[in-house]
Amino acid sequence: MLTLARANYGPYGIDFPLGATGRFTNGVENLRSPARLLGFQNFIPPFARARAPREVLRGVNFASGAAGIREETGNNLGDHASLSQQVTNFGNVVQVMLRYFRGDASLLNSYLGRCIFFSGMGSNDYLNNYFMSNFYTTSSDYTPKAFASVLLQDYANQLAKMYTMGARKVIVTSVGQIGCIPYQLARYTANNNTGNNSSRCNEKINDAVSMFNSGLKRLVQRFNGGTELPGAKFVYLDFYKSTSDLYRNSSQYGFEVIDKGCCGVGRNNGQITCLPLQQPCPDRRKYLFWDAFHPTELANVLLAQSSFSTQSFTYPINIQQLAMS
């Protein structure tokens, strides 16, 4: 794929055992952290390299840089696999697995029913779509409330499609406090904020994603409580609340810098993201953000720990309970 949304070069992965592998951070990302807590010793391979039946049985990473729920999201950065394409890729993997189970769909469904699916979508639909009016028309086509509604409708359809393919235990994450990332801090000041909030964050964006997040939690309640997807167990992971906790209580977690990327260019190290071979900050554990958009490894680990065995940021159960259910 031809895309600018890449992290397959140093210093990305500077603290990762395998180096730069496409993960948008210095070490483990938000998918790997809970996987490690669940006991996964090996790294889940990306879809592009996972083909053999025995290999895909261990899990597959379908993520694609800059991808969103909407098809056009991320087009400003080049090629990507949108959510619908990722779900199609999952369907292709299911067919590979079916051959391994010698065509026994019942046995395959039993296997898939024990797997955990992790879906963190939505942030790019705001960062690389709705709030990028020089490239997209969605902000003039929809109010923030209407945009959240169409996103949730599309998301619900794709999650339901995953269900028909065998997904039963599904974690969906809310959009984090993306109005507070270095990229936004570099572009906005307190004068851009709405209301009387004195934070430096872009509260217009935070308010917009909060509408999506509220609807996503209601979607989880709908999927869990009705007859629409019988046997499904959805967990809502409140990344907005957990990232806000890290931001507000940063000193308690050892973070000294919360408004700049460890690696980047320009104001707040957020105007241009981490460049190839750029020298990052020497002590990554002191930084909340790795680059203009993404958390550091330590932040990812803390986010995973806060949702694994407690219910501070999960609904209706935590990840450990989902795994044991």
PDB file of C-alpha atoms in Angstrom:
ATOM      1  CA  MET A   1       0.000   0.000   0.000  1.00  0.00           C
ATOM      2  CA  LEU A   2       1.140   3.537  -0.764  1.00  0.00           C
ATOM      3  CA  THR A   3       0.497   5.535   2.401  1.00  0.00           C
ATOM      4  CA  LEU A   4       2.024   8.161   4.649  1.00  0.00           C
ATOM      5  CA  ALA A   5       0.502   6.429   7.695  1.00  0.00           C
ATOM      6  CA  ARG A   6       3.522   4.247   8.351  1.00  0.00           C
ATOM      7  CA  ALA A   7       5.562   3.355  11.407  1.00  0.00           C
ATOM      8  CA  ASN A   8       7.883   0.730   9.903  1.00  0.00           C
ATOM      9  CA  TYR A   9      11.003   2.827  10.456  1.00  0.00           C
ATOM     10  CA  GLY A  10      13.102   3.945  13.388  1.00  0.00           C
ATOM     11  CA  PRO A  11      12.808   5.421  15.921  1.00  0.00           C
ATOM     12  CA  TYR A  12       9.363   3.734  16.030  1.00  0.00           C
ATOM     13  CA  GLY A  13       9.853   0.503  17.952  1.00  0.00           C
ATOM     14  CA  ILE A  14      13.026   1.748  19.635  1.00  0.00           C
ATOM     15  CA  ASP A  15      12.028  -0.083  22.840  1.00  0.00           C
ATOM     16  CA  PHE A  16      10.298  -3.005  21.100  1.00  0.00           C
ATOM     17  CA  PRO A  17      12.130  -6.369  20.980  1.00  0.00           C
ATOM     18  CA  LEU A  18      11.587  -6.701  17.226  1.00  0.00           C
ATOM     19  CA  GLY A  19      12.322  -3.058  16.425  1.00  0.00           C
ATOM     20  CA  ALA A  20      10.170  -1.066  13.995  1.00  0.00           C
ATOM     21  CA  THR A  21       7.302  -3.327  12.913  1.00  0.00           C
ATOM     22  CA  GLY A  22       4.572  -0.818  12.048  1.00  0.00           C
ATOM     23  CA  ARG A  23       3.390  -0.148  15.603  1.00  0.00           C
ATOM     24  CA  PHE A  24       2.775   3.559  16.199  1.00  0.00           C
ATOM     25  CA  THR A  25       4.738   3.823  19.439  1.00  0.00           C
ATOM     26  CA  ASN A  26       8.162   3.217  20.948  1.00  0.00           C
ATOM     27  CA  GLY A  27       7.293  -0.233  22.319  1.00  0.00           C
ATOM     28  CA  VAL A  28       4.098  -2.241  22.784  1.00  0.00           C
ATOM     29  CA  GLU A  29       0.841  -0.712  21.583  1.00  0.00           C
ATOM     30  CA  ASN A  30      -2.652  -0.758  23.057  1.00  0.00           C
ATOM     31  CA  LEU A  31      -3.508  -4.115  21.447  1.00  0.00           C
ATOM     32  CA  ARG A  32      -0.381  -5.964  22.573  1.00  0.00           C
ATOM     33  CA  SER A  33      -0.619  -4.811  26.211  1.00  0.00           C
ATOM     34  CA  PRO A  34      -3.898  -6.613  27.093  1.00  0.00           C
ATOM     35  CA  ALA A  35      -2.805  -9.609  24.996  1.00  0.00           C
ATOM     36  CA  ARG A  36       0.277  -9.954  27.159  1.00  0.00           C
ATOM     37  CA  LEU A  37      -1.842  -9.771  30.315  1.00  0.00           C
ATOM     38  CA  LEU A  38      -3.993 -12.581  28.871  1.00  0.00           C
ATOM     39  CA  GLY A  39      -0.894 -14.761  28.609  1.00  0.00           C
ATOM     40  CA  PHE A  40       0.019 -14.414  24.935  1.00  0.00           C
ATOM     41  CA  GLN A  41       3.764 -14.974  24.709  1.00  0.00           C
ATOM     42  CA  ASN A  42       4.131 -14.327  20.994  1.00  0.00           C
ATOM     43  CA  PHE A  43       3.171 -11.278  18.992  1.00  0.00           C
ATOM     44  CA  ILE A  44       0.009 -11.504  16.909  1.00  0.00           C
ATOM     45  CA  PRO A  45       1.018 -11.378  13.221  1.00  0.00           C
ATOM     46  CA  PRO A  46      -0.464  -8.793  10.833  1.00  0.00           C
ATOM     47  CA  PHE A  47      -2.994  -9.966   8.253  1.00  0.00           C
ATOM     48  CA  ALA A  48      -0.535  -9.301   5.416  1.00  0.00           C
ATOM     49  CA  ARG A  49       1.786 -12.022   6.746  1.00  0.00           C
ATOM     50  CA  ALA A  50      -0.646 -14.440   8.407  1.00  0.00           C
ATOM     51  CA  ARG A  51      -1.744 -17.065   5.917  1.00  0.00           C
ATOM     52  CA  ALA A  52      -1.059 -20.600   7.195  1.00  0.00           C
ATOM     53  CA  PRO A  53      -3.986 -22.164   9.108  1.00  0.00           C
ATOM     54  CA  ARG A  54      -1.899 -22.991  12.177  1.00  0.00           C
ATOM     55  CA  GLU A  55      -0.592 -19.421  12.217  1.00  0.00           C
ATOM     56  CA  VAL A  56      -3.980 -17.706  12.096  1.00  0.00           C
ATOM     57  CA  LEU A  57      -5.242 -19.903  14.945  1.00  0.00           C
ATOM     58  CA  ARG A  58      -3.049 -17.833  17.291  1.00  0.00           C
ATOM     59  CA  GLY A  59      -4.742 -14.615  16.203  1.00  0.00           C
ATOM     60  CA  VAL A  60      -4.417 -12.010  13.480  1.00  0.00           C
ATOM     61  CA  ASN A  61      -3.983  -8.246  13.584  1.00  0.00           C
ATOM     62  CA  PHE A  62      -6.201  -6.649  10.913  1.00  0.00           C
ATOM     63  CA  ALA A  63      -5.379  -3.032  11.818  1.00  0.00           C
ATOM     64  CA  SER A  64      -4.478  -0.533   9.107  1.00  0.00           C
ATOM     65  CA  GLY A  65      -2.897   2.884   9.640  1.00  0.00           C
ATOM     66  CA  ALA A  66      -5.299   5.858   9.307  1.00  0.00           C
ATOM     67  CA  ALA A  67      -8.302   3.560   8.747  1.00  0.00           C
ATOM     68  CA  GLY A  68     -11.731   4.467  10.004  1.00  0.00           C
ATOM     69  CA  ILE A  69     -15.311   3.325  10.114  1.00  0.00           C
ATOM     70  CA  ARG A  70     -16.129   5.361   7.026  1.00  0.00           C
ATOM     71  CA  GLU A  71     -14.652   4.279   3.709  1.00  0.00           C
ATOM     72  CA  GLU A  72     -13.093   7.647   2.856  1.00  0.00           C
ATOM     73  CA  THR A  73     -11.477   8.217   6.247  1.00  0.00           C
ATOM     74  CA  GLY A  74      -7.686   8.380   5.941  1.00  0.00           C
ATOM     75  CA  ASN A  75      -7.654   8.942   2.179  1.00  0.00           C
ATOM     76  CA  ASN A  76      -5.661  12.110   2.823  1.00  0.00           C
ATOM     77  CA  LEU A  77      -2.752   9.882   3.868  1.00  0.00           C
ATOM     78  CA  GLY A  78      -3.012   7.314   1.078  1.00  0.00           C
ATOM     79  CA  ASP A  79      -4.036   3.670   0.844  1.00  0.00           C
ATOM     80  CA  HIS A  80      -5.484   1.790   3.808  1.00  0.00           C
ATOM     81  CA  ALA A  81      -7.891  -0.986   4.703  1.00  0.00           C
ATOM     82  CA  SER A  82     -11.107   0.538   6.039  1.00  0.00           C
ATOM     83  CA  LEU A  83     -13.154  -1.226   8.703  1.00  0.00           C
ATOM     84  CA  SER A  84     -15.324  -2.913   6.081  1.00  0.00           C
ATOM     85  CA  GLN A  85     -12.208  -4.226   4.319  1.00  0.00           C
ATOM     86  CA  GLN A  86     -10.777  -5.434   7.620  1.00  0.00           C
ATOM     87  CA  VAL A  87     -14.010  -7.332   8.300  1.00  0.00           C
ATOM     88  CA  THR A  88     -13.795  -8.824   4.802  1.00  0.00           C
ATOM     89  CA  ASN A  89     -10.208  -9.860   5.580  1.00  0.00           C
ATOM     90  CA  PHE A  90     -11.465 -11.529   8.754  1.00  0.00           C
ATOM     91  CA  GLY A  91     -13.981 -13.442   6.663  1.00  0.00           C
ATOM     92  CA  ASN A  92     -11.163 -14.638   4.405  1.00  0.00           C
ATOM     93  CA  VAL A  93      -9.228 -15.845   7.450  1.00  0.00           C
ATOM     94  CA  VAL A  94     -12.318 -17.697   8.685  1.00  0.00           C
ATOM     95  CA  GLN A  95     -12.365 -19.617   5.395  1.00  0.00           C
ATOM     96  CA  VAL A  96      -8.690 -20.539   5.885  1.00  0.00           C
ATOM     97  CA  MET A  97      -9.496 -21.748   9.396  1.00  0.00           C
ATOM     98  CA  LEU A  98     -12.455 -23.747   8.108  1.00  0.00           C
ATOM     99  CA  ARG A  99     -10.067 -25.822   5.978  1.00  0.00           C
ATOM    100  CA  TYR A 100      -8.005 -26.527   9.100  1.00  0.00           C
ATOM    101  CA  PHE A 101     -11.163 -27.806  10.833  1.00  0.00           C
ATOM    102  CA  ARG A 102     -11.869 -29.980   7.764  1.00  0.00           C
ATOM    103  CA  GLY A 103     -15.019 -28.073   6.900  1.00  0.00           C
ATOM    104  CA  ASP A 104     -16.632 -28.594  10.309  1.00  0.00           C
ATOM    105  CA  ALA A 105     -18.352 -25.209  10.763  1.00  0.00           C
ATOM    106  CA  SER A 106     -19.725 -26.168  14.167  1.00  0.00           C
ATOM    107  CA  LEU A 107     -16.272 -26.939  15.519  1.00  0.00           C
ATOM    108  CA  LEU A 108     -14.883 -23.732  14.009  1.00  0.00           C
ATOM    109  CA  ASN A 109     -17.664 -21.632  15.541  1.00  0.00           C
ATOM    110  CA  SER A 110     -16.965 -23.219  18.913  1.00  0.00           C
ATOM    111  CA  TYR A 111     -13.307 -22.241  18.556  1.00  0.00           C
ATOM    112  CA  LEU A 112     -14.074 -18.680  17.443  1.00  0.00           C
ATOM    113  CA  GLY A 113     -16.555 -18.345  20.300  1.00  0.00           C
ATOM    114  CA  ARG A 114     -13.648 -18.577  22.743  1.00  0.00           C
ATOM    115  CA  CYS A 115     -11.567 -15.937  20.941  1.00  0.00           C
ATOM    116  CA  ILE A 116     -11.478 -12.287  21.982  1.00  0.00           C
ATOM    117  CA  PHE A 117     -11.909  -9.628  19.294  1.00  0.00           C
ATOM    118  CA  PHE A 118     -10.542  -6.134  19.927  1.00  0.00           C
ATOM    119  CA  SER A 119     -11.859  -3.200  17.878  1.00  0.00           C
ATOM    120  CA  GLY A 120     -10.681   0.343  18.456  1.00  0.00           C
ATOM    121  CA  MET A 121     -12.250   2.455  15.726  1.00  0.00           C
ATOM    122  CA  GLY A 122     -13.461   6.028  15.432  1.00  0.00           C
ATOM    123  CA  SER A 123     -10.564   8.350  16.209  1.00  0.00           C
ATOM    124  CA  ASN A 124      -9.438   8.576  12.587  1.00  0.00           C
ATOM    125  CA  ASP A 125     -13.006   9.366  11.526  1.00  0.00           C
ATOM    126  CA  TYR A 126     -12.615  12.569  13.512  1.00  0.00           C
ATOM    127  CA  LEU A 127      -8.917  13.377  13.064  1.00  0.00           C
ATOM    128  CA  ASN A 128      -8.601  12.310   9.430  1.00  0.00           C
ATOM    129  CA  ASN A 129     -12.096  13.165   8.272  1.00  0.00           C
ATOM    130  CA  TYR A 130     -14.627  15.251  10.215  1.00  0.00           C
ATOM    131  CA  PHE A 131     -12.180  17.823  11.596  1.00  0.00           C
ATOM    132  CA  MET A 132     -10.150  18.042   8.385  1.00  0.00           C
ATOM    133  CA  SER A 133     -12.463  20.347   6.449  1.00  0.00           C
ATOM    134  CA  ASN A 134      -9.804  21.237   3.864  1.00  0.00           C
ATOM    135  CA  PHE A 135      -9.989  17.641   2.584  1.00  0.00           C
ATOM    136  CA  TYR A 136     -13.432  16.308   3.597  1.00  0.00           C
ATOM    137  CA  THR A 137     -16.968  17.743   3.500  1.00  0.00           C
ATOM    138  CA  THR A 138     -18.394  15.731   6.406  1.00  0.00           C
ATOM    139  CA  SER A 139     -18.256  18.658   8.862  1.00  0.00           C
ATOM    140  CA  SER A 140     -20.529  20.664   6.555  1.00  0.00           C
ATOM    141  CA  ASP A 141     -22.661  17.638   5.658  1.00  0.00           C
ATOM    142  CA  TYR A 142     -23.367  16.601   9.264  1.00  0.00           C
ATOM    143  CA  THR A 143     -23.709  18.176  12.678  1.00  0.00           C
ATOM    144  CA  PRO A 144     -21.498  16.490  15.315  1.00  0.00           C
ATOM    145  CA  LYS A 145     -24.551  14.622  16.609  1.00  0.00           C
ATOM    146  CA  ALA A 146     -25.590  13.468  13.133  1.00  0.00           C
ATOM    147  CA  PHE A 147     -22.027  12.406  12.282  1.00  0.00           C
ATOM    148  CA  ALA A 148     -21.802  10.308  15.454  1.00  0.00           C
ATOM    149  CA  SER A 149     -25.111   8.715  14.495  1.00  0.00           C
ATOM    150  CA  VAL A 150     -24.024   7.677  10.994  1.00  0.00           C
ATOM    151  CA  LEU A 151     -20.709   6.388  12.353  1.00  0.00           C
ATOM    152  CA  LEU A 152     -22.498   4.240  14.903  1.00  0.00           C
ATOM    153  CA  GLN A 153     -24.909   2.890  12.307  1.00  0.00           C
ATOM    154  CA  ASP A 154     -22.037   1.839  10.040  1.00  0.00           C
ATOM    155  CA  TYR A 155     -20.092   0.445  13.009  1.00  0.00           C
ATOM    156  CA  ALA A 156     -23.085  -1.588  14.207  1.00  0.00           C
ATOM    157  CA  ASN A 157     -23.480  -3.122  10.757  1.00  0.00           C
ATOM    158  CA  GLN A 158     -19.826  -4.210  10.620  1.00  0.00           C
ATOM    159  CA  LEU A 159     -19.867  -5.606  14.161  1.00  0.00           C
ATOM    160  CA  ALA A 160     -23.009  -7.563  13.317  1.00  0.00           C
ATOM    161  CA  LYS A 161     -21.254  -8.912  10.228  1.00  0.00           C
ATOM    162  CA  MET A 162     -18.357 -10.074  12.427  1.00  0.00           C
ATOM    163  CA  TYR A 163     -20.924 -11.848  14.590  1.00  0.00           C
ATOM    164  CA  THR A 164     -22.266 -13.775  11.589  1.00  0.00           C
ATOM    165  CA  MET A 165     -18.689 -14.911  10.903  1.00  0.00           C
ATOM    166  CA  GLY A 166     -18.269 -16.296  14.414  1.00  0.00           C
ATOM    167  CA  ALA A 167     -17.183 -13.421  16.667  1.00  0.00           C
ATOM    168  CA  ARG A 168     -18.812 -13.652  20.105  1.00  0.00           C
ATOM    169  CA  LYS A 169     -16.507 -11.986  22.636  1.00  0.00           C
ATOM    170  CA  VAL A 170     -15.845  -8.447  21.412  1.00  0.00           C
ATOM    171  CA  ILE A 171     -14.105  -5.494  23.059  1.00  0.00           C
ATOM    172  CA  VAL A 172     -14.929  -2.104  21.541  1.00  0.00           C
ATOM    173  CA  THR A 173     -13.062   0.980  22.676  1.00  0.00           C
ATOM    174  CA  SER A 174     -14.382   4.489  22.910  1.00  0.00           C
ATOM    175  CA  VAL A 175     -12.440   7.271  21.205  1.00  0.00           C
ATOM    176  CA  GLY A 176      -9.882   8.735  23.574  1.00  0.00           C
ATOM    177  CA  GLN A 177      -9.458  12.366  24.567  1.00  0.00           C
ATOM    178  CA  ILE A 178      -8.040  13.239  21.147  1.00  0.00           C
ATOM    179  CA  GLY A 179      -8.608  16.952  21.677  1.00  0.00           C
ATOM    180  CA  CYS A 180      -5.616  16.797  24.033  1.00  0.00           C
ATOM    181  CA  ILE A 181      -3.045  15.054  21.813  1.00  0.00           C
ATOM    182  CA  PRO A 182       0.078  17.026  20.756  1.00  0.00           C
ATOM    183  CA  TYR A 183      -1.240  17.358  17.196  1.00  0.00           C
ATOM    184  CA  GLN A 184      -4.246  19.289  18.467  1.00  0.00           C
ATOM    185  CA  LEU A 185      -2.310  21.227  21.102  1.00  0.00           C
ATOM    186  CA  ALA A 186      -0.010  22.429  18.327  1.00  0.00           C
ATOM    187  CA  ARG A 187      -2.966  23.763  16.351  1.00  0.00           C
ATOM    188  CA  TYR A 188      -5.216  25.168  19.045  1.00  0.00           C
ATOM    189  CA  THR A 189      -4.941  27.358  22.125  1.00  0.00           C
ATOM    190  CA  ALA A 190      -7.330  28.005  24.983  1.00  0.00           C
ATOM    191  CA  ASN A 191      -8.996  30.661  22.811  1.00  0.00           C
ATOM    192  CA  ASN A 192     -10.305  27.910  20.532  1.00  0.00           C
ATOM    193  CA  ASN A 193     -12.056  26.068  23.344  1.00  0.00           C
ATOM    194  CA  THR A 194     -15.811  26.108  23.743  1.00  0.00           C
ATOM    195  CA  GLY A 195     -17.499  27.017  26.991  1.00  0.00           C
ATOM    196  CA  ASN A 196     -15.567  28.034  30.096  1.00  0.00           C
ATOM    197  CA  ASN A 197     -13.142  25.131  30.136  1.00  0.00           C
ATOM    198  CA  SER A 198      -9.675  26.514  30.883  1.00  0.00           C
ATOM    199  CA  SER A 199      -7.790  23.472  29.564  1.00  0.00           C
ATOM    200  CA  ARG A 200      -5.476  23.781  26.588  1.00  0.00           C
ATOM    201  CA  CYS A 201      -7.304  20.963  24.837  1.00  0.00           C
ATOM    202  CA  ASN A 202      -9.584  21.365  21.848  1.00  0.00           C
ATOM    203  CA  GLU A 203     -12.859  20.797  23.673  1.00  0.00           C
ATOM    204  CA  LYS A 204     -14.829  21.077  20.436  1.00  0.00           C
ATOM    205  CA  ILE A 205     -13.292  17.774  19.348  1.00  0.00           C
ATOM    206  CA  ASN A 206     -13.639  16.207  22.796  1.00  0.00           C
ATOM    207  CA  ASP A 207     -17.324  17.148  22.890  1.00  0.00           C
ATOM    208  CA  ALA A 208     -17.889  15.650  19.430  1.00  0.00           C
ATOM    209  CA  VAL A 209     -16.258  12.312  20.222  1.00  0.00           C
ATOM    210  CA  SER A 210     -18.159  12.149  23.516  1.00  0.00           C
ATOM    211  CA  MET A 211     -21.379  11.929  21.483  1.00  0.00           C
ATOM    212  CA  PHE A 212     -19.969   8.952  19.606  1.00  0.00           C
ATOM    213  CA  ASN A 213     -18.754   7.334  22.825  1.00  0.00           C
ATOM    214  CA  SER A 214     -22.129   7.641  24.549  1.00  0.00           C
ATOM    215  CA  GLY A 215     -23.804   6.038  21.558  1.00  0.00           C
ATOM    216  CA  LEU A 216     -21.224   3.262  21.458  1.00  0.00           C
ATOM    217  CA  LYS A 217     -21.917   2.343  25.072  1.00  0.00           C
ATOM    218  CA  ARG A 218     -25.639   2.202  24.303  1.00  0.00           C
ATOM    219  CA  LEU A 219     -24.829  -0.039  21.319  1.00  0.00           C
ATOM    220  CA  VAL A 220     -23.004  -2.440  23.652  1.00  0.00           C
ATOM    221  CA  GLN A 221     -26.029  -2.493  25.926  1.00  0.00           C
ATOM    222  CA  ARG A 222     -28.248  -3.221  22.922  1.00  0.00           C
ATOM    223  CA  PHE A 223     -26.096  -6.050  21.616  1.00  0.00           C
ATOM    224  CA  ASN A 224     -25.755  -7.640  25.054  1.00  0.00           C
ATOM    225  CA  GLY A 225     -29.322  -7.271  26.212  1.00  0.00           C
ATOM    226  CA  GLY A 226     -31.506  -8.247  23.298  1.00  0.00           C
ATOM    227  CA  THR A 227     -32.136 -11.028  20.834  1.00  0.00           C
ATOM    228  CA  GLU A 228     -30.325  -9.256  18.001  1.00  0.00           C
ATOM    229  CA  LEU A 229     -27.011 -11.087  18.556  1.00  0.00           C
ATOM    230  CA  PRO A 230     -27.776 -14.069  20.828  1.00  0.00           C
ATOM    231  CA  GLY A 231     -24.776 -15.325  22.764  1.00  0.00           C
ATOM    232  CA  ALA A 232     -22.688 -12.219  22.074  1.00  0.00           C
ATOM    233  CA  LYS A 233     -20.649 -10.677  24.893  1.00  0.00           C
ATOM    234  CA  PHE A 234     -19.552  -7.119  24.178  1.00  0.00           C
ATOM    235  CA  VAL A 235     -17.350  -5.075  26.484  1.00  0.00           C
ATOM    236  CA  TYR A 236     -17.121  -1.292  26.268  1.00  0.00           C
ATOM    237  CA  LEU A 237     -13.619  -0.042  27.054  1.00  0.00           C
ATOM    238  CA  ASP A 238     -13.785   3.631  28.029  1.00  0.00           C
ATOM    239  CA  PHE A 239     -10.569   4.977  26.546  1.00  0.00           C
ATOM    240  CA  TYR A 240     -11.884   8.526  26.893  1.00  0.00           C
ATOM    241  CA  LYS A 241     -12.141   8.187  30.661  1.00  0.00           C
ATOM    242  CA  SER A 242      -8.882   6.243  31.052  1.00  0.00           C
ATOM    243  CA  THR A 243      -6.831   8.603  28.858  1.00  0.00           C
ATOM    244  CA  SER A 244      -8.347  11.537  30.746  1.00  0.00           C
ATOM    245  CA  ASP A 245      -7.219   9.894  33.995  1.00  0.00           C
ATOM    246  CA  LEU A 246      -3.647   9.619  32.717  1.00  0.00           C
ATOM    247  CA  TYR A 247      -3.740  13.232  31.556  1.00  0.00           C
ATOM    248  CA  ARG A 248      -5.174  14.698  34.760  1.00  0.00           C
ATOM    249  CA  ASN A 249      -3.169  12.546  37.170  1.00  0.00           C
ATOM    250  CA  SER A 250      -0.002  12.333  35.091  1.00  0.00           C
ATOM    251  CA  SER A 251       2.412  12.984  37.956  1.00  0.00           C
ATOM    252  CA  GLN A 252       0.995  10.013  39.903  1.00  0.00           C
ATOM    253  CA  TYR A 253       1.984   7.772  36.992  1.00  0.00           C
ATOM    254  CA  GLY A 254       5.457   9.275  36.639  1.00  0.00           C
ATOM    255  CA  PHE A 255       4.787  11.403  33.568  1.00  0.00           C
ATOM    256  CA  GLU A 256       6.535  14.766  33.484  1.00  0.00           C
ATOM    257  CA  VAL A 257       5.598  15.823  29.938  1.00  0.00           C
ATOM    258  CA  ILE A 258       1.978  15.549  28.829  1.00  0.00           C
ATOM    259  CA  ASP A 259       1.706  18.229  26.148  1.00  0.00           C
ATOM    260  CA  LYS A 260       4.495  17.187  23.763  1.00  0.00           C
ATOM    261  CA  GLY A 261       5.410  14.132  21.768  1.00  0.00           C
ATOM    262  CA  CYS A 262       8.625  12.340  22.648  1.00  0.00           C
ATOM    263  CA  CYS A 263       9.385  12.330  18.931  1.00  0.00           C
ATOM    264  CA  GLY A 264       8.116  14.899  16.451  1.00  0.00           C
ATOM    265  CA  VAL A 265       8.678  18.270  14.843  1.00  0.00           C
ATOM    266  CA  GLY A 266       7.367  21.767  15.527  1.00  0.00           C
ATOM    267  CA  ARG A 267       5.208  23.170  18.315  1.00  0.00           C
ATOM    268  CA  ASN A 268       4.533  20.525  20.970  1.00  0.00           C
ATOM    269  CA  ASN A 269       6.444  18.073  18.732  1.00  0.00           C
ATOM    270  CA  GLY A 270       3.039  17.708  17.161  1.00  0.00           C
ATOM    271  CA  GLN A 271       3.002  19.638  13.893  1.00  0.00           C
ATOM    272  CA  ILE A 272       4.843  16.860  12.056  1.00  0.00           C
ATOM    273  CA  THR A 273       4.949  13.352  13.435  1.00  0.00           C
ATOM    274  CA  CYS A 274       8.115  11.360  14.155  1.00  0.00           C
ATOM    275  CA  LEU A 275      10.439  11.330  11.132  1.00  0.00           C
ATOM    276  CA  PRO A 276      12.742   8.498  10.002  1.00  0.00           C
ATOM    277  CA  LEU A 277      15.914   8.240  12.097  1.00  0.00           C
ATOM    278  CA  GLN A 278      14.897  11.245  14.210  1.00  0.00           C
ATOM    279  CA  GLN A 279      16.389  11.345  17.698  1.00  0.00           C
ATOM    280  CA  PRO A 280      13.556  10.867  20.227  1.00  0.00           C
ATOM    281  CA  CYS A 281      13.536  11.995  23.844  1.00  0.00           C
ATOM    282  CA  PRO A 282      16.045  10.030  25.963  1.00  0.00           C
ATOM    283  CA  ASP A 283      13.605   8.969  28.723  1.00  0.00           C
ATOM    284  CA  ARG A 284      10.378   7.760  27.153  1.00  0.00           C
ATOM    285  CA  ARG A 285       8.859   6.856  30.531  1.00  0.00           C
ATOM    286  CA  LYS A 286       8.507  10.544  31.368  1.00  0.00           C
ATOM    287  CA  TYR A 287       6.340  11.234  28.308  1.00  0.00           C
ATOM    288  CA  LEU A 288       2.639  10.511  27.981  1.00  0.00           C
ATOM    289  CA  PHE A 289       2.776  10.780  24.179  1.00  0.00           C
ATOM    290  CA  TRP A 290       5.228   9.125  21.836  1.00  0.00           C
ATOM    291  CA  ASP A 291       4.451  11.173  18.731  1.00  0.00           C
ATOM    292  CA  ALA A 292       1.852  13.705  17.579  1.00  0.00           C
ATOM    293  CA  PHE A 293      -0.998  11.207  17.974  1.00  0.00           C
ATOM    294  CA  HIS A 294      -0.089   8.083  19.926  1.00  0.00           C
ATOM    295  CA  PRO A 295       0.742   7.198  23.561  1.00  0.00           C
ATOM    296  CA  THR A 296       4.099   5.875  24.715  1.00  0.00           C
ATOM    297  CA  GLU A 297       4.597   2.234  25.654  1.00  0.00           C
ATOM    298  CA  LEU A 298       4.232   3.037  29.360  1.00  0.00           C
ATOM    299  CA  ALA A 299       0.919   4.795  28.742  1.00  0.00           C
ATOM    300  CA  ASN A 300      -0.317   1.790  26.734  1.00  0.00           C
ATOM    301  CA  VAL A 301       0.674  -0.598  29.518  1.00  0.00           C
ATOM    302  CA  LEU A 302      -1.079   1.529  32.148  1.00  0.00           C
ATOM    303  CA  LEU A 303      -4.207   1.760  30.006  1.00  0.00           C
ATOM    304  CA  ALA A 304      -4.261  -2.021  29.618  1.00  0.00           C
ATOM    305  CA  GLN A 305      -3.715  -2.675  33.318  1.00  0.00           C
ATOM    306  CA  SER A 306      -6.522  -0.299  34.297  1.00  0.00           C
ATOM    307  CA  SER A 307      -9.056  -2.253  32.243  1.00  0.00           C
ATOM    308  CA  PHE A 308      -7.863  -5.836  32.707  1.00  0.00           C
ATOM    309  CA  SER A 309      -8.940  -6.851  36.207  1.00  0.00           C
ATOM    310  CA  THR A 310     -10.947  -3.850  37.404  1.00  0.00           C
ATOM    311  CA  GLN A 311     -14.109  -2.223  36.115  1.00  0.00           C
ATOM    312  CA  SER A 312     -12.997   1.371  36.502  1.00  0.00           C
ATOM    313  CA  PHE A 313     -13.023   1.852  32.744  1.00  0.00           C
ATOM    314  CA  THR A 314     -14.940  -1.159  31.389  1.00  0.00           C
ATOM    315  CA  TYR A 315     -18.609  -2.046  31.025  1.00  0.00           C
ATOM    316  CA  PRO A 316     -20.343  -4.339  31.899  1.00  0.00           C
ATOM    317  CA  ILE A 317     -17.344  -6.550  32.854  1.00  0.00           C
ATOM    318  CA  ASN A 318     -13.565  -6.273  32.611  1.00  0.00           C
ATOM    319  CA  ILE A 319     -11.290  -8.009  30.102  1.00  0.00           C
ATOM    320  CA  GLN A 320     -10.243 -10.764  32.496  1.00  0.00           C
ATOM    321  CA  GLN A 321     -13.893 -11.618  33.197  1.00  0.00           C
ATOM    322  CA  LEU A 322     -14.632 -11.647  29.474  1.00  0.00           C
ATOM    323  CA  ALA A 323     -11.780 -14.106  28.894  1.00  0.00           C
ATOM    324  CA  MET A 324     -13.061 -16.408  31.632  1.00  0.00           C
ATOM    325  CA  SER A 325     -16.713 -16.252  30.554  1.00  0.00           C
TER     326      SER A 325
END
